[in-house]
XYZ file of C-alpha atoms in Angstrom:
697
model
C -174.022 -63.159 -11.495
C -176.052 -60.459 -13.234
C -175.563 -59.513 -16.887
C -173.905 -56.194 -16.064
C -171.414 -57.776 -13.713
C -170.761 -60.608 -16.128
C -170.138 -58.120 -18.903
C -167.584 -56.274 -16.834
C -165.869 -59.537 -16.079
C -165.673 -60.399 -19.756
C -164.227 -57.021 -20.614
C -161.586 -57.236 -17.871
C -159.281 -59.724 -19.627
C -159.532 -57.673 -22.819
C -158.322 -54.566 -21.072
C -155.536 -56.532 -19.436
C -154.422 -57.877 -22.803
C -154.538 -54.407 -24.395
C -152.214 -52.651 -21.927
C -148.995 -54.514 -22.864
C -149.700 -54.022 -26.566
C -150.327 -50.307 -26.021
C -147.007 -49.988 -24.157
C -145.226 -51.850 -26.929
C -146.750 -49.567 -29.544
C -145.803 -46.497 -27.536
C -142.184 -47.646 -27.395
C -142.110 -48.218 -31.142
C -143.341 -44.648 -31.658
C -140.778 -43.249 -29.203
C -137.896 -45.065 -30.881
C -139.032 -43.879 -34.297
C -139.008 -40.297 -33.030
C -135.671 -40.600 -31.248
C -133.883 -42.538 -33.983
C -132.660 -39.568 -36.079
C -131.165 -37.914 -32.984
C -129.501 -41.022 -31.551
C -127.348 -41.346 -34.654
C -126.064 -37.772 -34.196
C -124.590 -38.214 -30.722
C -121.172 -39.149 -32.116
C -121.152 -35.918 -34.150
C -121.224 -33.734 -31.022
C -118.626 -35.769 -29.120
C -115.380 -33.872 -28.500
C -112.220 -35.249 -26.937
C -109.674 -32.432 -27.178
C -107.843 -31.832 -23.928
C -109.191 -28.281 -23.823
C -112.757 -29.606 -24.085
C -112.277 -31.270 -20.700
C -111.085 -28.116 -18.931
C -113.148 -25.418 -17.195
C -113.902 -22.161 -18.999
C -111.977 -20.191 -16.380
C -108.662 -22.006 -16.883
C -105.754 -20.128 -18.471
C -105.242 -22.840 -21.077
C -108.928 -22.700 -22.044
C -108.689 -18.934 -22.573
C -105.616 -19.462 -24.732
C -107.458 -21.971 -26.918
C -110.463 -19.651 -27.301
C -108.322 -16.662 -28.269
C -106.294 -18.784 -30.716
C -109.552 -19.699 -32.452
C -110.094 -15.978 -33.157
C -106.553 -15.282 -34.386
C -105.873 -15.283 -38.161
C -106.079 -18.910 -39.270
C -107.669 -20.072 -36.004
C -106.271 -22.751 -33.736
C -102.917 -24.179 -34.797
C -102.232 -27.911 -35.132
C -98.662 -28.411 -33.944
C -96.596 -31.459 -34.872
C -93.026 -32.618 -34.336
C -91.321 -34.800 -36.944
C -88.663 -36.966 -35.301
C -85.996 -38.599 -37.489
C -83.770 -41.049 -35.620
C -81.099 -43.669 -36.242
C -79.330 -45.626 -33.525
C -75.620 -44.820 -33.725
C -76.157 -41.498 -35.484
C -77.896 -40.098 -38.557
C -76.102 -40.320 -41.878
C -75.806 -37.578 -44.456
C -78.335 -39.395 -46.637
C -80.716 -39.494 -43.679
C -80.538 -35.746 -43.248
C -81.106 -35.251 -46.972
C -84.140 -37.543 -46.882
C -85.522 -35.688 -43.877
C -85.075 -32.291 -45.537
C -86.716 -33.554 -48.743
C -89.723 -34.947 -46.906
C -90.212 -31.786 -44.849
C -90.016 -29.706 -48.046
C -92.700 -31.909 -49.601
C -94.913 -31.445 -46.543
C -94.377 -27.671 -46.739
C -95.402 -27.565 -50.397
C -98.500 -29.698 -49.857
C -99.844 -27.954 -46.748
C -100.320 -24.316 -45.676
C -97.904 -24.173 -42.734
C -97.301 -21.445 -40.193
C -93.647 -20.579 -40.733
C -90.860 -22.677 -42.220
C -89.837 -25.823 -40.300
C -86.216 -25.729 -39.159
C -84.013 -28.739 -38.366
C -83.020 -29.041 -34.695
C -80.343 -31.763 -34.324
C -79.617 -33.530 -31.046
C -76.192 -33.243 -29.443
C -75.395 -36.900 -29.958
C -76.268 -36.712 -33.663
C -78.788 -39.558 -33.472
C -81.897 -37.445 -33.986
C -83.179 -34.395 -35.789
C -86.587 -32.860 -35.179
C -88.729 -30.452 -37.186
C -91.580 -28.442 -35.660
C -94.521 -28.265 -38.090
C -97.557 -26.070 -37.485
C -100.679 -25.333 -39.522
C -103.809 -23.316 -38.845
C -105.679 -24.796 -41.815
C -107.563 -27.467 -39.795
C -108.709 -24.935 -37.177
C -110.959 -26.588 -34.590
C -112.323 -29.146 -37.046
C -111.182 -32.487 -35.658
C -111.694 -34.310 -38.961
C -109.492 -31.791 -40.784
C -106.893 -32.061 -38.016
C -106.812 -35.832 -38.339
C -106.570 -35.580 -42.124
C -103.622 -33.154 -41.830
C -101.805 -35.410 -39.367
C -102.349 -38.468 -41.550
C -101.162 -36.595 -44.663
C -97.951 -35.646 -42.868
C -97.473 -39.250 -41.716
C -97.945 -40.489 -45.284
C -95.021 -38.347 -46.435
C -92.740 -38.716 -43.402
C -91.569 -42.317 -43.731
C -88.452 -44.075 -42.494
C -85.891 -45.677 -44.796
C -83.189 -48.315 -44.345
C -82.862 -48.274 -40.538
C -83.898 -44.650 -39.989
C -87.156 -44.293 -38.045
C -89.572 -41.403 -38.500
C -92.307 -40.687 -35.967
C -94.804 -37.819 -36.022
C -95.579 -36.527 -32.553
C -96.565 -33.283 -30.889
C -99.918 -32.098 -29.506
C -101.772 -32.496 -32.813
C -100.596 -36.083 -33.321
C -101.413 -36.987 -29.712
C -104.922 -35.592 -30.165
C -105.395 -37.579 -33.380
C -104.218 -40.814 -31.767
C -106.485 -40.240 -28.763
C -109.436 -39.513 -31.051
C -108.716 -42.759 -32.889
C -108.975 -44.692 -29.635
C -112.205 -42.928 -28.640
C -113.714 -43.505 -32.093
C -112.950 -47.199 -31.786
C -114.679 -47.479 -28.410
C -118.283 -47.308 -29.608
C -118.563 -50.655 -31.375
C -116.254 -52.797 -29.196
C -117.604 -51.268 -25.989
C -121.202 -52.019 -26.936
C -120.528 -55.509 -28.291
C -118.364 -56.524 -25.363
C -120.882 -55.183 -22.861
C -123.733 -57.039 -24.557
C -121.684 -60.232 -24.677
C -120.706 -60.069 -21.005
C -124.266 -59.347 -19.851
C -125.643 -62.103 -22.099
C -123.309 -64.743 -20.626
C -124.143 -63.732 -17.062
C -127.891 -63.716 -17.714
C -127.740 -67.169 -19.302
C -125.916 -68.481 -16.225
C -128.320 -66.736 -13.825
C -131.580 -67.715 -15.548
C -130.615 -71.072 -17.091
C -133.171 -70.420 -19.804
C -132.692 -70.281 -23.593
C -135.173 -67.408 -23.953
C -135.482 -65.384 -20.760
C -132.007 -63.829 -20.927
C -132.837 -62.245 -24.277
C -135.673 -60.149 -22.868
C -133.777 -57.888 -20.402
C -130.837 -57.710 -22.806
C -133.036 -56.527 -25.686
C -134.820 -54.027 -23.444
C -131.445 -52.685 -22.257
C -130.437 -52.264 -25.899
C -133.604 -50.259 -26.539
C -132.869 -48.134 -23.471
C -129.332 -47.493 -24.716
C -130.668 -46.318 -28.074
C -133.131 -44.035 -26.306
C -130.407 -42.628 -24.056
C -128.299 -41.677 -27.091
C -131.167 -39.653 -28.529
C -131.953 -37.986 -25.204
C -128.269 -37.181 -24.589
C -128.066 -35.543 -28.013
C -131.193 -33.503 -27.272
C -129.731 -32.457 -23.937
C -126.575 -31.273 -25.684
C -128.543 -29.282 -28.247
C -130.798 -27.692 -25.642
C -128.330 -26.925 -22.845
C -124.869 -27.320 -24.378
C -124.016 -30.340 -22.210
C -120.514 -31.519 -23.066
C -120.270 -35.007 -24.544
C -116.983 -36.902 -24.610
C -115.955 -40.414 -25.502
C -115.605 -41.152 -21.811
C -119.070 -39.895 -20.839
C -120.873 -41.608 -23.726
C -119.050 -44.872 -22.980
C -119.953 -44.725 -19.298
C -123.559 -43.948 -20.238
C -123.739 -47.208 -22.193
C -122.196 -49.092 -19.263
C -124.777 -47.615 -16.890
C -127.697 -48.454 -19.167
C -126.736 -52.103 -19.416
C -125.405 -52.454 -15.868
C -128.074 -50.593 -13.919
C -130.833 -51.625 -16.336
C -129.993 -55.307 -15.982
C -129.908 -54.892 -12.200
C -133.438 -53.489 -12.210
C -134.537 -56.285 -14.537
C -133.124 -58.925 -12.182
C -135.104 -57.512 -9.269
C -138.348 -57.187 -11.243
C -138.101 -60.638 -12.849
C -137.245 -62.253 -9.504
C -140.335 -60.741 -7.884
C -142.463 -61.546 -10.957
C -141.398 -65.202 -10.853
C -142.323 -65.293 -7.167
C -145.763 -63.789 -7.814
C -146.509 -66.169 -10.707
C -146.663 -68.971 -8.128
C -149.295 -67.039 -6.171
C -151.271 -65.298 -8.957
C -152.781 -67.129 -11.911
C -152.688 -64.484 -14.668
C -149.289 -63.073 -15.757
C -150.747 -59.542 -16.066
C -152.015 -59.590 -12.481
C -148.797 -61.188 -11.234
C -146.776 -58.403 -12.871
C -148.987 -55.738 -11.257
C -148.331 -57.244 -7.841
C -144.612 -57.564 -8.580
C -144.312 -53.932 -9.639
C -146.229 -52.757 -6.582
C -143.844 -54.749 -4.424
C -140.452 -53.894 -5.909
C -141.238 -50.901 -8.133
C -140.991 -48.252 -5.391
C -137.662 -49.648 -4.209
C -136.346 -49.623 -7.793
C -137.554 -46.040 -8.194
C -135.909 -44.994 -4.947
C -132.598 -46.665 -5.741
C -132.413 -45.285 -9.285
C -133.355 -41.861 -7.956
C -130.467 -42.048 -5.510
C -128.041 -42.958 -8.292
C -129.358 -40.119 -10.459
C -129.090 -37.636 -7.589
C -125.517 -38.704 -6.888
C -124.532 -38.321 -10.539
C -126.219 -34.920 -10.836
C -123.963 -33.660 -8.048
C -121.234 -33.677 -10.705
C -122.882 -30.534 -12.105
C -121.069 -28.725 -9.292
C -117.724 -29.739 -10.822
C -115.696 -27.107 -12.650
C -114.134 -29.632 -14.999
C -116.148 -29.886 -18.208
C -115.638 -33.647 -18.549
C -116.826 -34.351 -14.995
C -119.715 -31.875 -15.215
C -120.863 -33.422 -18.505
C -120.658 -36.909 -17.004
C -123.387 -36.010 -14.492
C -126.359 -35.398 -16.809
C -125.148 -37.943 -19.373
C -124.905 -40.690 -16.755
C -128.256 -39.646 -15.302
C -129.848 -39.956 -18.748
C -128.525 -43.503 -18.975
C -129.884 -44.509 -15.559
C -133.303 -42.930 -16.095
C -133.732 -44.360 -19.606
C -132.872 -47.792 -18.211
C -135.368 -47.260 -15.392
C -138.226 -46.243 -17.694
C -137.560 -49.151 -20.053
C -137.406 -51.715 -17.256
C -140.592 -50.460 -15.578
C -142.655 -50.293 -18.784
C -141.242 -52.177 -21.764
C -139.829 -55.130 -19.813
C -143.124 -55.895 -17.994
C -145.079 -55.556 -21.238
C -142.849 -58.022 -23.090
C -142.810 -60.491 -20.192
C -146.601 -60.437 -19.871
C -147.065 -60.948 -23.617
C -144.689 -63.911 -23.598
C -146.402 -65.431 -20.570
C -145.045 -68.144 -18.305
C -143.295 -69.945 -21.154
C -140.551 -67.316 -21.161
C -139.141 -69.037 -18.051
C -138.822 -72.439 -19.771
C -137.554 -74.921 -18.709
C -137.965 -73.686 -15.099
C -141.546 -72.475 -15.503
C -143.111 -71.210 -12.228
C -146.441 -73.051 -11.921
C -149.429 -71.418 -10.260
C -149.830 -72.748 -6.725
C -146.421 -74.443 -6.681
C -144.045 -74.015 -3.787
C -140.486 -72.939 -4.609
C -137.858 -75.586 -4.022
C -136.077 -74.995 -0.743
C -132.320 -75.017 -1.022
C -129.522 -74.277 1.368
C -128.641 -70.673 0.631
C -125.072 -69.438 0.593
C -126.329 -66.143 1.960
C -128.169 -67.907 4.753
C -124.874 -69.462 5.797
C -123.048 -66.157 5.492
C -125.766 -64.382 7.462
C -125.664 -66.987 10.208
C -121.921 -66.580 10.630
C -122.327 -62.797 10.741
C -125.172 -63.089 13.238
C -123.303 -65.298 15.702
C -120.409 -62.893 16.301
C -121.403 -59.579 14.755
C -118.773 -57.435 16.496
C -115.947 -59.794 15.568
C -117.082 -59.927 11.930
C -117.525 -56.150 11.846
C -114.088 -55.489 13.321
C -112.427 -57.996 10.991
C -114.067 -56.501 7.925
C -113.145 -52.968 8.970
C -109.498 -53.987 9.477
C -109.421 -55.703 6.076
C -110.885 -52.696 4.259
C -108.549 -50.346 6.115
C -105.522 -52.439 5.194
C -106.551 -52.516 1.539
C -107.075 -48.743 1.559
C -103.409 -48.271 2.503
C -102.562 -49.431 -0.999
C -103.782 -46.045 -2.265
C -100.481 -44.651 -0.981
C -98.838 -46.644 -3.771
C -100.884 -45.058 -6.564
C -98.577 -43.638 -9.261
C -98.399 -39.880 -9.719
C -100.517 -37.826 -12.122
C -100.954 -39.406 -15.544
C -99.014 -37.610 -18.268
C -100.520 -37.171 -21.696
C -98.047 -39.519 -23.386
C -98.725 -42.223 -20.766
C -102.487 -42.275 -21.312
C -102.435 -44.997 -23.980
C -102.452 -48.707 -23.205
C -100.742 -49.502 -26.515
C -98.007 -47.086 -27.590
C -99.084 -45.090 -30.684
C -96.708 -43.253 -33.012
C -97.087 -39.919 -31.227
C -95.917 -41.449 -27.937
C -92.991 -43.164 -29.665
C -91.962 -39.740 -30.999
C -92.068 -38.170 -27.526
C -90.034 -41.021 -26.030
C -87.381 -40.620 -28.719
C -87.267 -36.883 -28.048
C -86.890 -37.447 -24.312
C -83.864 -39.710 -24.900
C -82.239 -37.585 -27.583
C -82.841 -34.191 -25.946
C -82.536 -34.963 -22.204
C -83.746 -32.169 -19.942
C -84.640 -29.996 -22.924
C -88.022 -28.592 -23.849
C -89.468 -30.016 -27.055
C -93.098 -28.957 -26.706
C -94.194 -25.332 -27.167
C -95.830 -23.281 -24.427
C -98.248 -20.675 -25.768
C -98.459 -17.213 -24.243
C -101.347 -14.959 -25.309
C -100.749 -11.326 -24.407
C -102.416 -7.997 -25.290
C -100.931 -6.701 -28.540
C -100.167 -3.325 -26.972
C -97.621 -4.857 -24.620
C -96.496 -7.744 -26.807
C -92.926 -6.433 -27.175
C -92.530 -5.977 -23.444
C -94.021 -9.406 -22.763
C -91.708 -11.033 -25.311
C -88.661 -9.441 -23.693
C -89.860 -10.507 -20.257
C -90.388 -14.090 -21.414
C -86.973 -14.274 -23.110
C -85.339 -13.043 -19.941
C -86.905 -15.759 -17.835
C -84.423 -18.300 -16.469
C -86.585 -21.282 -17.378
C -87.029 -20.307 -21.051
C -84.808 -21.469 -23.913
C -86.437 -19.465 -26.707
C -89.501 -17.350 -27.428
C -90.834 -16.162 -30.783
C -93.608 -13.728 -31.589
C -96.474 -15.301 -33.511
C -99.814 -14.176 -34.892
C -101.748 -11.091 -33.862
C -105.425 -10.264 -34.148
C -108.380 -9.029 -32.157
C -106.138 -7.172 -29.732
C -104.075 -10.274 -28.821
C -100.656 -11.554 -29.820
C -99.374 -15.126 -29.652
C -95.900 -15.929 -28.328
C -94.480 -19.436 -28.755
C -92.163 -20.449 -25.908
C -89.790 -23.398 -25.469
C -88.902 -24.159 -21.852
C -85.580 -25.546 -20.666
C -87.297 -28.380 -18.835
C -88.650 -31.499 -20.527
C -92.405 -31.645 -21.217
C -94.488 -32.069 -18.039
C -91.371 -32.184 -15.869
C -91.096 -30.377 -12.563
C -88.842 -27.783 -14.202
C -91.295 -27.040 -17.013
C -94.201 -26.902 -14.546
C -92.291 -24.348 -12.467
C -91.643 -22.286 -15.592
C -95.330 -22.246 -16.575
C -96.426 -21.238 -13.084
C -93.783 -18.510 -12.956
C -94.851 -17.103 -16.326
C -98.464 -17.002 -15.164
C -97.460 -15.167 -12.023
C -95.171 -12.662 -13.771
C -97.089 -11.805 -16.952
C -99.951 -9.513 -15.959
C -102.965 -9.602 -18.258
C -101.607 -12.581 -20.218
C -102.645 -16.229 -20.476
C -100.313 -19.218 -20.592
C -101.549 -22.361 -22.343
C -100.486 -25.318 -24.421
C -100.499 -29.072 -23.659
C -98.389 -28.912 -20.496
C -100.377 -25.969 -19.137
C -103.590 -27.890 -19.833
C -102.217 -30.783 -17.797
C -101.549 -28.453 -14.852
C -105.047 -26.963 -15.094
C -106.503 -30.471 -15.212
C -104.826 -31.436 -11.942
C -105.691 -28.176 -10.188
C -109.340 -28.329 -11.260
C -109.707 -31.942 -10.187
C -108.327 -31.057 -6.759
C -110.860 -28.231 -6.464
C -113.724 -30.426 -7.650
C -112.991 -33.113 -5.064
C -113.279 -30.550 -2.280
C -116.612 -29.268 -3.628
C -118.391 -32.291 -5.104
C -117.598 -34.949 -2.497
C -119.366 -33.121 0.377
C -122.359 -32.356 -1.870
C -122.665 -36.030 -2.818
C -122.454 -37.145 0.808
C -125.024 -34.625 2.029
C -127.413 -35.373 -0.858
C -127.241 -39.140 -0.399
C -127.619 -38.876 3.381
C -130.694 -36.655 3.014
C -132.324 -39.008 0.506
C -131.585 -42.077 2.619
C -132.842 -40.345 5.743
C -136.158 -39.606 4.071
C -136.476 -43.073 2.585
C -135.475 -45.067 5.666
C -136.758 -42.602 8.307
C -133.541 -42.944 10.235
C -130.212 -41.233 10.796
C -128.197 -44.254 11.870
C -129.039 -46.505 8.894
C -128.024 -43.870 6.291
C -124.783 -43.152 8.149
C -124.076 -46.890 8.246
C -124.644 -47.300 4.504
C -122.605 -44.238 3.547
C -119.729 -45.191 5.857
C -119.735 -48.640 4.256
C -119.504 -47.338 0.685
C -116.759 -44.855 1.638
C -114.778 -47.770 3.075
C -115.358 -49.702 -0.143
C -114.150 -46.744 -2.215
C -110.949 -46.467 -0.198
C -110.286 -50.206 -0.433
C -110.933 -50.263 -4.194
C -108.494 -47.384 -4.740
C -106.009 -49.209 -2.538
C -106.244 -52.345 -4.656
C -105.721 -50.122 -7.686
C -102.555 -48.777 -6.084
C -101.291 -52.336 -5.644
C -101.797 -53.334 -9.289
C -101.701 -50.237 -11.522
C -97.945 -49.822 -11.484
C -96.549 -53.249 -10.529
C -98.997 -55.379 -12.548
C -100.442 -53.184 -15.319
C -97.316 -51.082 -15.840
C -99.187 -47.766 -15.738
C -96.978 -44.715 -15.308
C -99.612 -42.494 -13.716
C -103.101 -42.137 -12.262
C -105.810 -40.148 -13.998
C -106.430 -36.972 -11.944
C -110.197 -37.508 -12.160
C -110.132 -41.116 -10.942
C -110.720 -40.298 -7.269
C -113.746 -38.085 -7.846
C -115.491 -40.165 -10.513
C -114.937 -43.486 -8.736
C -116.210 -41.930 -5.494
C -119.413 -40.649 -7.092
C -120.140 -43.925 -8.872
C -119.326 -46.209 -5.954
C -121.272 -44.134 -3.435
C -124.308 -43.858 -5.711
C -124.268 -47.493 -6.834
C -123.338 -48.879 -3.417
C -126.151 -47.011 -1.699
C -128.403 -48.314 -4.481
C -127.853 -51.885 -3.264
C -128.045 -50.774 0.352
C -131.580 -49.537 -0.203
C -132.740 -52.987 -1.299
C -131.403 -54.809 1.756
C -132.344 -52.106 4.293
C -135.826 -51.854 2.773
C -136.381 -55.574 3.297
C -134.891 -55.365 6.798
C -137.332 -52.605 7.660
C -140.260 -54.632 6.295
C -139.293 -57.586 8.475
C -138.946 -55.343 11.542
C -142.361 -53.826 10.945
C -143.785 -57.328 10.715
C -142.644 -58.032 14.270
C -139.334 -59.778 13.671
C -136.517 -59.413 16.179
C -133.793 -57.017 14.940
C -131.277 -59.822 14.416
C -133.846 -62.020 12.683
C -134.926 -59.116 10.465
C -131.349 -58.512 9.340
C -130.698 -62.178 8.576
C -134.018 -62.652 6.787
C -133.320 -59.591 4.655
C -129.949 -61.029 3.685
C -131.376 -64.455 2.863
C -134.205 -63.035 0.752
C -132.274 -60.360 -1.137
C -128.722 -61.711 -1.099
C -129.050 -63.841 -4.237
C -130.614 -61.103 -6.341
C -128.167 -58.461 -5.092
C -125.243 -60.815 -5.774
C -126.458 -61.400 -9.336
C -126.993 -57.675 -9.846
C -123.561 -56.907 -8.405
C -121.882 -59.409 -10.702
C -123.591 -57.919 -13.738
C -122.733 -54.342 -12.769
C -119.109 -55.207 -11.951
C -118.756 -57.101 -15.220
C -120.126 -54.213 -17.287
C -117.704 -51.732 -15.746
C -114.910 -54.279 -16.143
C -115.477 -53.973 -19.904
C -113.725 -50.597 -19.654
C -110.499 -52.382 -18.672
C -110.332 -53.739 -22.217
C -110.330 -50.263 -23.771
C -107.246 -48.509 -25.089
C -106.953 -45.574 -22.680
C -105.398 -45.807 -19.233
C -107.964 -43.499 -17.621
C -110.815 -45.767 -18.759
C -109.005 -48.908 -17.608
C -108.358 -47.381 -14.174
C -111.937 -46.159 -13.780
C -113.423 -49.486 -14.856
C -111.095 -51.463 -12.583
C -111.727 -49.418 -9.442
C -115.515 -49.367 -9.890
C -115.799 -53.086 -10.726
C -113.584 -54.078 -7.774
C -115.533 -51.728 -5.517
C -118.873 -53.190 -6.605
C -117.618 -56.723 -5.910
C -116.345 -55.723 -2.467
C -119.631 -54.018 -1.741
C -121.683 -56.991 -2.935
C -119.842 -59.885 -1.323
C -118.243 -58.325 1.770
C -119.948 -55.126 2.855
C -123.619 -55.958 2.116
C -123.370 -59.573 3.268
C -121.139 -59.332 6.294
C -120.534 -55.784 7.475
C -123.957 -54.160 7.065
C -125.654 -57.287 8.383
C -123.271 -57.531 11.355
C -123.654 -53.842 12.166
C -127.447 -54.126 11.982
C -127.439 -57.144 14.304
C -125.107 -55.413 16.749
C -127.110 -52.167 16.764
C -130.511 -53.809 16.996
C -133.368 -51.308 16.888
C -130.889 -48.452 17.272
C -130.214 -48.780 13.552
C -133.615 -47.082 12.971
C -132.963 -44.194 15.403
C -134.590 -41.700 15.799
C -137.591 -43.134 13.926
C -140.525 -44.685 15.719
C -139.315 -48.195 14.882
C -136.272 -47.679 17.108
C -138.466 -47.107 20.194
C -141.185 -49.731 19.718
C -140.899 -52.878 21.814
C -140.796 -56.107 19.841
C -144.112 -57.205 21.354
C -145.847 -54.135 19.905
C -144.316 -54.248 16.450
C -146.542 -57.021 15.163
C -149.867 -55.799 13.915
C -148.900 -52.099 14.147
C -147.189 -51.627 10.841
C -146.479 -48.170 9.574
C -146.126 -47.362 5.876
C -142.751 -48.239 4.405
C -141.168 -45.292 2.664
C -139.667 -47.224 -0.230
C -142.089 -50.058 -0.740
């Protein structure tokens, strides 16, 4: 060997050693730059009901105009004094004294008046203030000040409810999500990684890298909000964290599995990692790109909360991807083989051969593919029928897992004032026709009372009490009739927001679902160079989605005691399950295509793909399902429902659809699964030795 060549050889290891350290240094610099912004994400998070609605909705217009009226947006409360068997004279005196104290201490809009119930058990006072405006901290402070004064005595209960109190209680739940959600997610992932790796050190590496990715995603999400006004809610930020840890750990499992395999073939960890990334990196890129594309389809939604979920979730997936393709390999290479202790993969060693569960499952699917396929389809179809048992739309007061004070107040009102409106409907009308609008509203059959409120900027506010109970069919009919009859006016308030939420979700399902399906099919067609394989994968994940919703219908009401279903559950669960399910489908179909290109028979290619990828996909599926299951421990029904449906869907997809149904369908279809690509027409005898490039690997 000449001196020049020898010199190059000596410099090679130095360069190899420098790359991981450079990547580590780059990440330290990135985190230092992002740190100040990550801490600000909570400051731009908004969870008012109106923040979730589209700009075009009537109730959104009402909220915007109220902000410009003298005093700004009003915080409306209802003080509910109640005693079983009837209020006493002393109770009424106490109530009047407390309300007077609240009036003196706070700038209220109008003077609260006592409204007794017919049975004498309850008296309510409507309290309204414009002092907090749109500042959520001031609103919460006002509500808490009122609650400090309004206290029960000697058997008389006092609950503070109304839209303002409901918003404060909901904000309290969302504020409490950050810490518990993160800690629980980290704990769940840590336990699963310890079980999967059986190593005292290895599990820490992907978990720490996922934590870094989560921190990065918070900073990027804040920057996205500042640059483009992307809406950030407690729901979207919580799901972003779930995606970072769930999807990020999935990518780590695939990379580490391939890296361990290459360490037995390649002597140096740096070189083994290069080979591993060349082998599985493109598939990881393709799968994460599919998830990101599916989530970005939510930008077509009209609902602010759904539209904001798209870019926020995409940020989480992409930050996890970047961290797992750069930081994770750097740390693993620096730690060397010892990170796998006590099961260290030795260079030149052969992996221990064990009877694989997935080999057994694949064999059973391969023997009678049509029978297995038909049985699985019948099972999924039967489970999907449970969706018919899903409870109706979730009302605002039913959205809490544990009953807060505001919900207790509304329940007391519903019992004490049966069939009577207790929650104001807000009508905003042009000031020039305010008198005519007020007369028209008062003459409406569904209205109990209507009072003229503030005026400013060419608009006048009218506060309306309907005859029907809040969010009842009668009140809904009244709101819709007022919207139809009052030209040039807007009808808002909590119940109107609920109607707009349902209507917008229905519209979004019709628009977003087809866009997601078309986008995913196009991406899969390009990646797999086939029409049949993408249709098979998409049909499978749609079946999983239906079955998961069906299982939800069987347990939400009877087992969990939920009174309603979140209107956005269908759309969000569809987007996540399609994107994440196709993500796993790419891994198994990619390996199946590799085996087919290597000359394997179609059935053998399908079974080999299952045997080689089944364990990793099962581990990844368990981690992803467990991270979304963390949401079922949160305090809001909509988060529990979303987490349950997605986690159940991921488990169905992992252990039924990917193992049995996709494998059985691939065996039954043979080479037709790759139609109309060239692989579908090539005889088996010509496949060997004539490999074409694989799109995803």
